[in-house]
mmCIF file of C-alpha atoms and ligand atoms in Angstrom:
data_model
loop_
_atom_site.group_PDB
_atom_site.id
_atom_site.type_symbol
_atom_site.label_atom_id
_atom_site.label_comp_id
_atom_site.label_asym_id
_atom_site.label_seq_id
_atom_site.Cartn_x
_atom_site.Cartn_y
_atom_site.Cartn_z
ATOM 1 C CA MET A 9 36.132 6.285 -11.053
ATOM 2 C CA LYS A 10 32.703 6.248 -12.687
ATOM 3 C CA LEU A 11 29.803 4.247 -11.318
ATOM 4 C CA ILE A 12 26.305 3.583 -12.629
ATOM 5 C CA SER A 13 23.502 2.947 -10.126
ATOM 6 C CA LEU A 14 20.450 1.224 -11.528
ATOM 7 C CA ILE A 15 17.210 1.638 -9.621
ATOM 8 C CA GLY A 16 13.595 1.106 -10.613
ATOM 9 C CA ALA A 17 11.295 0.122 -7.760
ATOM 10 C CA ARG A 18 10.284 1.894 -4.579
ATOM 11 C CA PRO A 19 12.686 0.159 -2.144
ATOM 12 C CA GLN A 20 15.646 0.752 -4.451
ATOM 13 C CA ILE A 21 14.959 4.461 -4.637
ATOM 14 C CA ILE A 22 15.010 4.534 -0.848
ATOM 15 C CA LYS A 23 18.378 2.735 -0.731
ATOM 16 C CA GLU A 24 19.833 5.080 -3.323
ATOM 17 C CA ALA A 25 19.177 7.977 -0.940
ATOM 18 C CA ILE A 26 22.045 6.806 1.264
ATOM 19 C CA LEU A 27 24.527 5.741 -1.375
ATOM 20 C CA ASN A 28 24.267 8.867 -3.486
ATOM 21 C CA GLN A 29 25.346 10.917 -0.483
ATOM 22 C CA GLU A 30 28.289 8.641 0.285
ATOM 23 C CA LEU A 31 29.436 8.554 -3.331
ATOM 24 C CA GLU A 32 29.281 12.311 -3.498
ATOM 25 C CA THR A 33 31.289 12.626 -0.289
ATOM 26 C CA GLU A 34 34.013 10.412 -1.789
ATOM 27 C CA GLY A 35 33.979 12.337 -5.078
ATOM 28 C CA ILE A 36 32.880 9.327 -7.137
ATOM 29 C CA GLU A 37 31.008 10.184 -10.317
ATOM 30 C CA GLU A 38 27.605 8.513 -10.217
ATOM 31 C CA ILE A 39 25.318 8.137 -13.224
ATOM 32 C CA LEU A 40 21.819 7.410 -11.940
ATOM 33 C CA VAL A 41 19.599 5.239 -14.142
ATOM 34 C CA HIS A 42 15.906 4.614 -13.374
ATOM 35 C CA SER A 43 14.430 1.646 -15.230
ATOM 36 C CA GLY A 44 10.895 3.035 -14.875
ATOM 37 C CA GLN A 45 9.624 -0.242 -13.316
ATOM 38 C CA HIS A 46 7.722 1.907 -10.828
ATOM 39 C CA TYR A 47 6.274 4.979 -12.480
ATOM 40 C CA ASP A 48 3.258 6.287 -10.509
ATOM 41 C CA PHE A 49 4.028 9.468 -8.581
ATOM 42 C CA ASN A 50 3.366 7.722 -5.247
ATOM 43 C CA MET A 51 5.591 4.788 -6.151
ATOM 44 C CA SER A 52 8.573 6.738 -7.459
ATOM 45 C CA ASP A 53 8.778 10.556 -7.777
ATOM 46 C CA VAL A 54 7.614 11.194 -4.240
ATOM 47 C CA PHE A 55 10.669 9.389 -2.823
ATOM 48 C CA PHE A 56 13.047 11.524 -4.884
ATOM 49 C CA LYS A 57 11.267 14.540 -3.508
ATOM 50 C CA VAL A 58 11.183 13.759 0.204
ATOM 51 C CA LEU A 59 14.617 12.124 0.300
ATOM 52 C CA ASN A 60 16.258 14.789 -1.799
ATOM 53 C CA ILE A 61 17.672 12.406 -4.401
ATOM 54 C CA LYS A 62 19.091 13.897 -7.582
ATOM 55 C CA LYS A 63 17.016 13.470 -10.740
ATOM 56 C CA ALA A 64 17.908 10.304 -12.676
ATOM 57 C CA ASP A 65 20.304 10.922 -15.564
ATOM 58 C CA TYR A 66 18.388 8.358 -17.629
ATOM 59 C CA ASN A 67 14.873 6.965 -17.343
ATOM 60 C CA LEU A 68 14.445 3.797 -19.380
ATOM 61 C CA GLY A 69 10.632 4.012 -19.271
ATOM 62 C CA ILE A 70 10.111 0.252 -18.928
ATOM 63 C CA GLY A 71 6.825 0.298 -16.990
ATOM 64 C CA SER A 72 4.879 -2.846 -16.083
ATOM 65 C CA GLY A 73 4.614 -6.100 -18.019
ATOM 66 C CA THR A 74 5.403 -9.785 -17.798
ATOM 67 C CA HIS A 75 8.639 -10.690 -16.048
ATOM 68 C CA ALA A 76 10.331 -11.410 -19.377
ATOM 69 C CA GLU A 77 9.126 -8.136 -20.851
ATOM 70 C CA MET A 78 10.344 -6.088 -17.888
ATOM 71 C CA THR A 79 13.688 -7.862 -17.567
ATOM 72 C CA GLY A 80 14.279 -8.003 -21.318
ATOM 73 C CA LYS A 81 13.336 -4.390 -22.015
ATOM 74 C CA THR A 82 15.453 -3.176 -19.108
ATOM 75 C CA MET A 83 18.431 -5.141 -20.404
ATOM 76 C CA ILE A 84 18.118 -3.766 -23.932
ATOM 77 C CA GLU A 85 17.780 -0.158 -22.835
ATOM 78 C CA PHE A 86 20.282 -0.339 -19.995
ATOM 79 C CA GLU A 87 22.952 -1.857 -22.222
ATOM 80 C CA LYS A 88 22.756 1.212 -24.464
ATOM 81 C CA VAL A 89 23.443 3.486 -21.488
ATOM 82 C CA VAL A 90 26.319 1.333 -20.258
ATOM 83 C CA LEU A 91 27.942 1.238 -23.706
ATOM 84 C CA LYS A 92 27.675 4.999 -23.917
ATOM 85 C CA GLU A 93 28.895 5.791 -20.400
ATOM 86 C CA HIS A 94 31.666 3.159 -19.950
ATOM 87 C CA PRO A 95 31.340 2.854 -16.159
ATOM 88 C CA ASP A 96 33.971 1.146 -14.008
ATOM 89 C CA ILE A 97 31.297 -0.477 -11.895
ATOM 90 C CA ILE A 98 27.533 -1.068 -11.870
ATOM 91 C CA LEU A 99 25.557 -0.974 -8.640
ATOM 92 C CA VAL A 100 22.272 -2.864 -8.308
ATOM 93 C CA TYR A 101 19.996 -3.135 -5.292
ATOM 94 C CA GLY A 102 17.742 -5.798 -3.825
ATOM 95 C CA ASP A 103 15.713 -8.342 -5.708
ATOM 96 C CA THR A 104 13.579 -6.823 -8.441
ATOM 97 C CA ASN A 105 13.439 -7.481 -12.163
ATOM 98 C CA THR A 106 15.452 -4.267 -12.554
ATOM 99 C CA THR A 107 18.181 -5.746 -10.307
ATOM 100 C CA LEU A 108 18.566 -8.907 -12.348
ATOM 101 C CA ALA A 109 18.508 -7.046 -15.657
ATOM 102 C CA GLY A 110 21.290 -4.705 -14.490
ATOM 103 C CA ALA A 111 23.433 -7.558 -13.194
ATOM 104 C CA LEU A 112 23.084 -9.498 -16.461
ATOM 105 C CA VAL A 113 24.020 -6.498 -18.585
ATOM 106 C CA GLY A 114 27.048 -5.661 -16.439
ATOM 107 C CA SER A 115 28.412 -9.168 -16.175
ATOM 108 C CA LYS A 116 28.045 -9.840 -19.913
ATOM 109 C CA LEU A 117 29.882 -6.621 -20.717
ATOM 110 C CA LYS A 118 32.529 -7.659 -18.171
ATOM 111 C CA ILE A 119 31.877 -4.663 -15.967
ATOM 112 C CA PRO A 120 32.019 -5.525 -12.257
ATOM 113 C CA VAL A 121 28.605 -5.620 -10.632
ATOM 114 C CA ALA A 122 28.063 -4.708 -6.984
ATOM 115 C CA HIS A 123 24.939 -6.155 -5.362
ATOM 116 C CA VAL A 124 23.624 -4.230 -2.381
ATOM 117 C CA GLU A 125 21.481 -6.514 -0.161
ATOM 118 C CA ALA A 126 23.197 -9.714 -1.276
ATOM 119 C CA GLY A 127 22.706 -13.132 0.323
ATOM 120 C CA ILE A 128 19.037 -12.884 1.277
ATOM 121 C CA ARG A 129 17.302 -16.206 0.745
ATOM 122 C CA GLN A 130 13.752 -17.386 1.309
ATOM 123 C CA GLU A 131 11.161 -19.939 0.299
ATOM 124 C CA PRO A 132 9.433 -20.456 -2.040
ATOM 125 C CA LYS A 133 12.375 -20.723 -4.418
ATOM 126 C CA ASP A 134 10.159 -19.943 -7.389
ATOM 127 C CA MET A 135 9.041 -16.515 -6.176
ATOM 128 C CA PRO A 136 10.262 -13.883 -8.647
ATOM 129 C CA GLU A 137 12.273 -11.979 -6.054
ATOM 130 C CA GLU A 138 14.109 -15.148 -4.969
ATOM 131 C CA ILE A 139 15.011 -16.002 -8.568
ATOM 132 C CA ASN A 140 16.308 -12.458 -9.033
ATOM 133 C CA ARG A 141 18.404 -12.607 -5.850
ATOM 134 C CA VAL A 142 19.998 -15.982 -6.454
ATOM 135 C CA LEU A 143 20.962 -15.150 -10.035
ATOM 136 C CA THR A 144 22.220 -11.657 -9.201
ATOM 137 C CA ASP A 145 24.417 -13.014 -6.409
ATOM 138 C CA ARG A 146 25.903 -15.600 -8.785
ATOM 139 C CA ILE A 147 27.164 -13.006 -11.255
ATOM 140 C CA SER A 148 28.098 -10.091 -9.002
ATOM 141 C CA LYS A 149 31.689 -9.286 -8.105
ATOM 142 C CA TYR A 150 30.884 -7.483 -4.868
ATOM 143 C CA LEU A 151 28.251 -8.911 -2.554
ATOM 144 C CA PHE A 152 27.292 -6.475 0.169
ATOM 145 C CA CYS A 153 25.366 -8.334 2.860
ATOM 146 C CA PRO A 154 22.987 -6.611 5.277
ATOM 147 C CA SER A 155 23.237 -9.346 7.935
ATOM 148 C CA LYS A 156 25.538 -12.151 9.104
ATOM 149 C CA LEU A 157 22.859 -14.618 8.094
ATOM 150 C CA ALA A 158 23.117 -13.336 4.522
ATOM 151 C CA THR A 159 26.889 -13.958 4.432
ATOM 152 C CA ASN A 160 26.250 -17.487 5.764
ATOM 153 C CA ASN A 161 23.641 -18.110 3.082
ATOM 154 C CA LEU A 162 26.238 -17.270 0.439
ATOM 155 C CA LYS A 163 28.809 -19.509 2.103
ATOM 156 C CA LYS A 164 26.379 -22.420 1.895
ATOM 157 C CA GLU A 165 26.274 -21.844 -1.862
ATOM 158 C CA ASN A 166 30.090 -21.703 -1.994
ATOM 159 C CA ILE A 167 30.093 -17.986 -2.710
ATOM 160 C CA THR A 168 32.872 -16.569 -0.557
ATOM 161 C CA GLU A 169 34.818 -14.179 -2.748
ATOM 162 C CA GLY A 170 33.830 -10.535 -2.745
ATOM 163 C CA VAL A 171 31.427 -11.063 0.170
ATOM 164 C CA TYR A 172 31.284 -8.221 2.706
ATOM 165 C CA PHE A 173 29.113 -7.837 5.773
ATOM 166 C CA THR A 174 28.255 -4.145 5.760
ATOM 167 C CA GLY A 175 24.984 -3.919 7.664
ATOM 168 C CA ASP A 176 21.736 -2.773 6.149
ATOM 169 C CA ILE A 177 21.575 0.427 4.195
ATOM 170 C CA MET A 178 17.903 0.753 5.170
ATOM 171 C CA TYR A 179 18.987 0.980 8.782
ATOM 172 C CA ASP A 180 21.341 3.830 7.825
ATOM 173 C CA LEU A 181 18.424 5.620 6.230
ATOM 174 C CA PHE A 182 16.131 4.977 9.177
ATOM 175 C CA LEU A 183 18.627 6.518 11.614
ATOM 176 C CA LYS A 184 19.406 9.445 9.357
ATOM 177 C CA MET A 185 15.799 10.364 8.623
ATOM 178 C CA LYS A 186 14.277 9.613 12.032
ATOM 179 C CA PRO A 187 14.221 13.268 13.130
ATOM 180 C CA HIS A 188 12.187 14.039 10.013
ATOM 181 C CA PHE A 189 9.540 11.305 10.259
ATOM 182 C CA ASP A 190 6.158 12.877 9.761
ATOM 183 C CA GLU A 191 4.202 11.825 12.819
ATOM 184 C CA SER A 192 1.556 14.463 12.130
ATOM 185 C CA ILE A 193 0.200 11.956 9.612
ATOM 186 C CA ILE A 194 -1.804 10.427 12.450
ATOM 187 C CA ASN A 195 -3.751 13.651 12.896
ATOM 188 C CA LYS A 196 -4.452 13.795 9.192
ATOM 189 C CA PHE A 197 -6.214 10.419 9.436
ATOM 190 C CA ASN A 198 -7.700 10.978 12.922
ATOM 191 C CA LEU A 199 -5.673 8.187 14.465
ATOM 192 C CA GLU A 200 -4.536 7.771 18.053
ATOM 193 C CA GLU A 201 -1.066 6.605 19.037
ATOM 194 C CA ASN A 202 -0.877 2.806 19.616
ATOM 195 C CA LYS A 203 -4.535 2.435 18.698
ATOM 196 C CA TYR A 204 -4.155 1.360 15.086
ATOM 197 C CA ILE A 205 -2.179 -1.075 13.013
ATOM 198 C CA VAL A 206 -0.478 -0.486 9.677
ATOM 199 C CA THR A 207 -0.736 -3.026 6.900
ATOM 200 C CA THR A 208 0.749 -3.423 3.422
ATOM 201 C CA ILE A 209 0.259 -6.372 1.066
ATOM 202 C CA HIS A 210 1.691 -6.595 -2.446
ATOM 203 C CA ARG A 211 3.431 -9.951 -3.096
ATOM 204 C CA ASP A 212 2.204 -11.849 -6.122
ATOM 205 C CA PHE A 213 1.418 -14.989 -4.097
ATOM 206 C CA ASN A 214 -0.897 -12.911 -1.881
ATOM 207 C CA THR A 215 -2.467 -10.673 -4.502
ATOM 208 C CA ASP A 216 -2.689 -12.788 -7.652
ATOM 209 C CA ASN A 217 -4.344 -15.761 -5.975
ATOM 210 C CA LYS A 218 -7.986 -15.063 -5.140
ATOM 211 C CA SER A 219 -8.258 -17.346 -2.126
ATOM 212 C CA ASN A 220 -5.158 -15.844 -0.501
ATOM 213 C CA LEU A 221 -6.236 -12.265 -1.106
ATOM 214 C CA GLU A 222 -9.765 -13.021 0.056
ATOM 215 C CA ALA A 223 -8.493 -14.686 3.244
ATOM 216 C CA ILE A 224 -6.193 -11.748 3.998
ATOM 217 C CA LEU A 225 -8.920 -9.153 3.480
ATOM 218 C CA LYS A 226 -11.402 -11.168 5.560
ATOM 219 C CA GLU A 227 -8.876 -11.329 8.409
ATOM 220 C CA LEU A 228 -8.173 -7.602 8.153
ATOM 221 C CA ASP A 229 -11.898 -6.958 8.123
ATOM 222 C CA LYS A 230 -12.296 -8.989 11.350
ATOM 223 C CA ILE A 231 -9.388 -7.146 12.961
ATOM 224 C CA SER A 232 -10.755 -3.764 11.906
ATOM 225 C CA LYS A 233 -13.809 -4.399 14.084
ATOM 226 C CA GLU A 234 -11.498 -4.361 17.117
ATOM 227 C CA ILE A 235 -8.809 -1.912 16.151
ATOM 228 C CA LYS A 236 -8.342 0.611 13.366
ATOM 229 C CA VAL A 237 -6.496 -0.813 10.348
ATOM 230 C CA VAL A 238 -4.648 1.586 8.033
ATOM 231 C CA PHE A 239 -3.801 0.163 4.621
ATOM 232 C CA PRO A 240 -1.669 2.186 2.164
ATOM 233 C CA ILE A 241 -2.513 0.078 -0.842
ATOM 234 C CA HIS A 242 -0.080 -0.907 -3.622
ATOM 235 C CA PRO A 243 -1.565 -0.409 -7.121
ATOM 236 C CA ARG A 244 -1.279 -4.136 -7.848
ATOM 237 C CA THR A 245 -3.310 -5.007 -4.733
ATOM 238 C CA LYS A 246 -5.911 -2.375 -5.564
ATOM 239 C CA LYS A 247 -6.380 -3.800 -9.054
ATOM 240 C CA GLN A 248 -6.612 -7.378 -7.828
ATOM 241 C CA THR A 249 -9.105 -6.505 -5.059
ATOM 242 C CA LYS A 250 -11.357 -5.006 -7.686
ATOM 243 C CA LYS A 251 -10.803 -7.804 -10.196
ATOM 244 C CA PHE A 252 -11.705 -10.525 -7.653
ATOM 245 C CA ASP A 253 -14.662 -8.489 -6.415
ATOM 246 C CA LEU A 254 -13.395 -8.331 -2.820
ATOM 247 C CA GLU A 255 -14.070 -4.687 -2.098
ATOM 248 C CA GLN A 256 -16.821 -5.539 0.404
ATOM 249 C CA TYR A 257 -14.091 -6.603 2.876
ATOM 250 C CA THR A 258 -12.347 -3.246 2.786
ATOM 251 C CA LYS A 259 -15.262 -1.074 3.930
ATOM 252 C CA ASN A 260 -14.149 -0.902 7.552
ATOM 253 C CA ILE A 261 -10.465 -0.498 6.730
ATOM 254 C CA LEU A 262 -8.857 2.890 6.222
ATOM 255 C CA MET A 263 -7.654 2.435 2.633
ATOM 256 C CA ILE A 264 -5.185 5.129 1.594
ATOM 257 C CA GLU A 265 -2.790 5.770 -1.296
ATOM 258 C CA PRO A 266 0.817 4.518 -0.956
ATOM 259 C CA LEU A 267 2.778 6.859 1.315
ATOM 260 C CA ASP A 268 6.143 8.535 0.962
ATOM 261 C CA TYR A 269 8.960 7.305 3.211
ATOM 262 C CA LEU A 270 8.716 9.981 5.906
ATOM 263 C CA SER A 271 4.941 9.662 6.264
ATOM 264 C CA MET A 272 5.093 5.870 6.269
ATOM 265 C CA MET A 273 7.736 5.830 8.976
ATOM 266 C CA GLY A 274 5.763 8.408 10.971
ATOM 267 C CA LEU A 275 2.727 6.133 10.712
ATOM 268 C CA VAL A 276 4.666 3.029 11.764
ATOM 269 C CA GLN A 277 6.339 4.800 14.722
ATOM 270 C CA LYS A 278 2.981 5.619 16.281
ATOM 271 C CA SER A 279 1.260 2.320 15.443
ATOM 272 C CA LEU A 280 0.627 -0.658 17.718
ATOM 273 C CA PHE A 281 2.136 -3.142 15.267
ATOM 274 C CA VAL A 282 2.407 -3.961 11.575
ATOM 275 C CA ILE A 283 0.956 -6.610 9.242
ATOM 276 C CA THR A 284 2.893 -6.922 5.992
ATOM 277 C CA ASP A 285 4.395 -9.015 3.241
ATOM 278 C CA SER A 286 6.990 -6.377 2.428
ATOM 279 C CA GLY A 287 10.615 -7.297 3.060
ATOM 280 C CA GLY A 288 11.479 -3.682 3.791
ATOM 281 C CA LEU A 289 8.586 -2.901 6.096
ATOM 282 C CA GLN A 290 9.064 -5.958 8.331
ATOM 283 C CA LYS A 291 12.566 -4.636 9.103
ATOM 284 C CA GLU A 292 11.519 -1.016 9.391
ATOM 285 C CA ALA A 293 8.907 -2.071 11.946
ATOM 286 C CA TYR A 294 11.720 -3.632 13.962
ATOM 287 C CA PHE A 295 13.884 -0.506 13.629
ATOM 288 C CA ALA A 296 10.927 1.458 15.010
ATOM 289 C CA GLY A 297 10.522 -0.997 17.919
ATOM 290 C CA LYS A 298 7.265 -2.409 16.520
ATOM 291 C CA ARG A 299 6.513 -6.059 15.905
ATOM 292 C CA ALA A 300 5.241 -7.375 12.590
ATOM 293 C CA ILE A 301 3.013 -10.206 11.453
ATOM 294 C CA VAL A 302 4.585 -11.296 8.189
ATOM 295 C CA VAL A 303 2.064 -12.775 5.755
ATOM 296 C CA MET A 304 4.502 -15.054 3.966
ATOM 297 C CA PRO A 305 5.419 -18.724 4.067
ATOM 298 C CA ASP A 306 8.997 -17.680 4.854
ATOM 299 C CA THR A 307 11.082 -14.535 5.109
ATOM 300 C CA GLY A 308 14.521 -13.400 4.019
ATOM 301 C CA TRP A 309 14.810 -11.688 7.395
ATOM 302 C CA ARG A 310 14.736 -14.847 9.503
ATOM 303 C CA GLU A 311 16.773 -13.303 12.307
ATOM 304 C CA LEU A 312 13.631 -11.456 13.333
ATOM 305 C CA THR A 313 11.280 -14.423 13.177
ATOM 306 C CA ASP A 314 13.834 -16.728 14.868
ATOM 307 C CA ALA A 315 14.046 -14.228 17.719
ATOM 308 C CA GLY A 316 10.252 -14.212 18.000
ATOM 309 C CA TRP A 317 10.106 -10.488 17.209
ATOM 310 C CA ASN A 318 8.247 -10.982 13.936
ATOM 311 C CA ILE A 319 5.743 -13.775 13.341
ATOM 312 C CA LEU A 320 5.023 -15.564 10.073
ATOM 313 C CA SER A 321 1.367 -16.048 9.241
ATOM 314 C CA ARG A 322 -0.777 -17.815 6.694
ATOM 315 C CA PRO A 323 -3.395 -15.592 5.044
ATOM 316 C CA ASP A 324 -6.215 -17.116 7.099
ATOM 317 C CA GLU A 325 -4.601 -16.960 10.543
ATOM 318 C CA ILE A 326 -3.627 -13.299 10.802
ATOM 319 C CA LYS A 327 -6.192 -12.590 13.533
ATOM 320 C CA ASP A 328 -4.895 -15.482 15.692
ATOM 321 C CA LYS A 329 -1.346 -14.240 15.238
ATOM 322 C CA MET A 330 -2.491 -10.783 16.237
ATOM 323 C CA ASN A 331 -3.694 -12.195 19.532
ATOM 324 C CA CYS A 332 -0.203 -13.681 20.055
ATOM 325 C CA VAL A 333 1.428 -10.308 19.384
ATOM 326 C CA ILE A 334 -0.905 -8.538 21.775
ATOM 327 C CA ASN A 335 -0.737 -11.116 24.572
ATOM 328 C CA ASP A 336 2.899 -12.327 24.430
ATOM 329 C CA THR A 337 5.443 -10.016 25.821
ATOM 330 C CA ILE A 338 8.851 -10.275 24.331
ATOM 331 C CA ASP A 339 11.726 -9.616 26.697
ATOM 332 C CA SER A 340 13.936 -7.289 24.814
ATOM 333 C CA LYS A 341 14.566 -6.035 21.372
ATOM 334 C CA VAL A 342 17.108 -8.086 19.405
ATOM 335 C CA GLU A 343 20.058 -5.736 18.981
ATOM 336 C CA ASN A 344 22.486 -4.887 16.227
ATOM 337 C CA ILE A 345 21.509 -7.430 13.605
ATOM 338 C CA TYR A 346 21.703 -4.968 10.773
ATOM 339 C CA GLY A 347 24.960 -3.184 11.487
ATOM 340 C CA ASP A 348 25.801 0.169 12.989
ATOM 341 C CA GLY A 349 24.189 2.582 10.553
ATOM 342 C CA ASN A 350 27.317 2.921 8.416
ATOM 343 C CA ALA A 351 26.520 0.382 5.694
ATOM 344 C CA GLY A 352 26.642 3.027 2.947
ATOM 345 C CA LYS A 353 30.091 4.263 4.037
ATOM 346 C CA LYS A 354 31.424 0.710 4.189
ATOM 347 C CA ILE A 355 30.073 -0.177 0.750
ATOM 348 C CA VAL A 356 31.687 2.855 -0.841
ATOM 349 C CA SER A 357 34.997 2.323 0.924
ATOM 350 C CA TYR A 358 35.198 -1.383 -0.074
ATOM 351 C CA ILE A 359 34.507 -0.429 -3.679
ATOM 352 C CA LEU A 360 37.086 2.363 -3.626
ATOM 353 C CA ASN A 361 39.822 0.279 -2.009
ATOM 354 C CA ASP A 362 39.323 -2.534 -4.443
ATOM 355 C CA PHE A 363 39.235 -0.173 -7.397
ATOM 356 C CA ASN A 364 42.430 1.575 -6.307
ATOM 357 C CA SER A 365 44.292 -1.692 -5.790
ATOM 358 C CA SER A 366 43.157 -3.033 -9.179
ATOM 359 C CA LEU A 367 44.826 -0.098 -10.947
ATOM 360 C CA TYR A 368 48.134 -1.952 -10.653
ATOM 361 C CA PHE A 369 49.175 -5.392 -11.995
HETATM 362 C C1 UD1 B 20 8.409 -5.058 -7.091
HETATM 363 C C2 UD1 B 20 9.506 -6.067 -6.810
HETATM 364 C C3 UD1 B 20 9.515 -6.423 -5.336
HETATM 365 C C4 UD1 B 20 9.487 -5.192 -4.434
HETATM 366 C C5 UD1 B 20 8.345 -4.274 -4.877
HETATM 367 C C6 UD1 B 20 8.284 -2.999 -4.072
HETATM 368 C C7 UD1 B 20 9.892 -7.569 -8.753
HETATM 369 C C8 UD1 B 20 9.735 -8.939 -9.272
HETATM 370 N N1 UD1 B 20 9.301 -7.320 -7.544
HETATM 371 O O1 UD1 B 20 7.159 -5.684 -6.844
HETATM 372 O O2 UD1 B 20 10.704 -7.148 -5.063
HETATM 373 O O3 UD1 B 20 9.257 -5.597 -3.098
HETATM 374 O O4 UD1 B 20 8.547 -3.946 -6.255
HETATM 375 O O5 UD1 B 20 7.076 -2.319 -4.304
HETATM 376 O O6 UD1 B 20 10.538 -6.759 -9.375
HETATM 377 N N2 UD1 B 20 2.057 -0.839 -10.696
HETATM 378 C C9 UD1 B 20 1.455 0.368 -10.894
HETATM 379 N N3 UD1 B 20 2.213 1.494 -10.768
HETATM 380 C C10 UD1 B 20 3.544 1.473 -10.483
HETATM 381 C C11 UD1 B 20 4.146 0.226 -10.297
HETATM 382 C C12 UD1 B 20 3.400 -0.922 -10.395
HETATM 383 O O7 UD1 B 20 0.257 0.447 -11.163
HETATM 384 O O8 UD1 B 20 4.172 2.549 -10.395
HETATM 385 C C13 UD1 B 20 1.238 -2.076 -10.778
HETATM 386 C C14 UD1 B 20 1.190 -2.686 -12.150
HETATM 387 O O9 UD1 B 20 -0.058 -3.276 -12.314
HETATM 388 C C15 UD1 B 20 2.247 -3.785 -12.080
HETATM 389 C C16 UD1 B 20 2.074 -4.243 -10.645
HETATM 390 O O10 UD1 B 20 1.798 -3.045 -9.915
HETATM 391 O O11 UD1 B 20 2.037 -4.797 -13.014
HETATM 392 C C17 UD1 B 20 3.289 -4.913 -10.065
HETATM 393 O O12 UD1 B 20 4.436 -4.081 -10.213
HETATM 394 P P1 UD1 B 20 5.884 -4.756 -10.340
HETATM 395 O O13 UD1 B 20 6.899 -3.686 -10.493
HETATM 396 O O14 UD1 B 20 5.864 -5.844 -11.370
HETATM 397 O O15 UD1 B 20 6.068 -5.521 -8.984
HETATM 398 P P2 UD1 B 20 5.834 -5.084 -7.469
HETATM 399 O O16 UD1 B 20 4.717 -5.875 -6.905
HETATM 400 O O17 UD1 B 20 5.784 -3.609 -7.295
#
């Protein structure tokens, strides 16, 4: 059996770290293709390094651009690789332009597509990630869901075939790498345990709209007068902060370059709580036993907001929500939403079983 994994953006590289191990264990040949959607060292190479992921067999060198440019270029270049390699299955992850491009290429060439992190849904429906998810789920043969809610979302859309609840591969990674989290990062930045918060902001609706970005930075500025705020900043957010002339609000915030996985998790583990619009980080905060203020109108990880663990916030009310997080005590941590840490194993075994049974008839 030959499988192609297509990755391209930071969270997909992280997810690949688990699956490449499982595929290797099962003796499945994996061709690793990087679209090049993320290309800065801190957004891509560093994750290969710290998570010990094999070098990509192909890098499509797509880079940044409009959504059509990124999706279209990825499709054109990826199709060439698929036609050359003749895989039995194509694996795509998450909700990026790379994901959709890979799913379109595979389904049009009639090669089964497996979608890892299927069934996540959130408002607004026109956000690029939501468009990518919905379309990828429609054309994938295997839909590997990280939560029960995700399988229910698919059911509501009448997608029931090929749907598997596996648990979340990011939880697998969290458990596996926990002993290696770099907590010494707090010394590097002169931080004290539980006396700082970690924030990341990168969604287009928060960064590409001046009033939203301004409101967020003003709130963070207010918060930073009470507690240290550490902000590993995404390149998009950095550019937009400069473009909208908002740098005056970042003076009191500890602005740092994006961090590798082990340093980021070390930072989160020792923090008081997290403020983010990242889908991955709001869950990782929960894995680490930290609460998160989620600066989004909605989240794909509603289990955590429904349970009151995470709190949604508008850009201009982050400080008020922070007071809720500090003053409300929440009884206990919601348990076992994202599986048992064996999502990667389950994904590979479902694929293998199905492949073996399809050899006949
Ligand atoms: C993408 C995904 C999002 C995921 C996120 C993780 C889409 C539509 N969105 O968002 O689901 O949560 O990755 O980070 O695919 N840039 C650089 N260097 C890089 C990468 C990006 O400078 O290495 C800058 C460029 O200006 C680029 C902008 O960041 O235009 C946005 O990058 P892009 O890949 O389009 O989307 P993300 O916001 O990273």
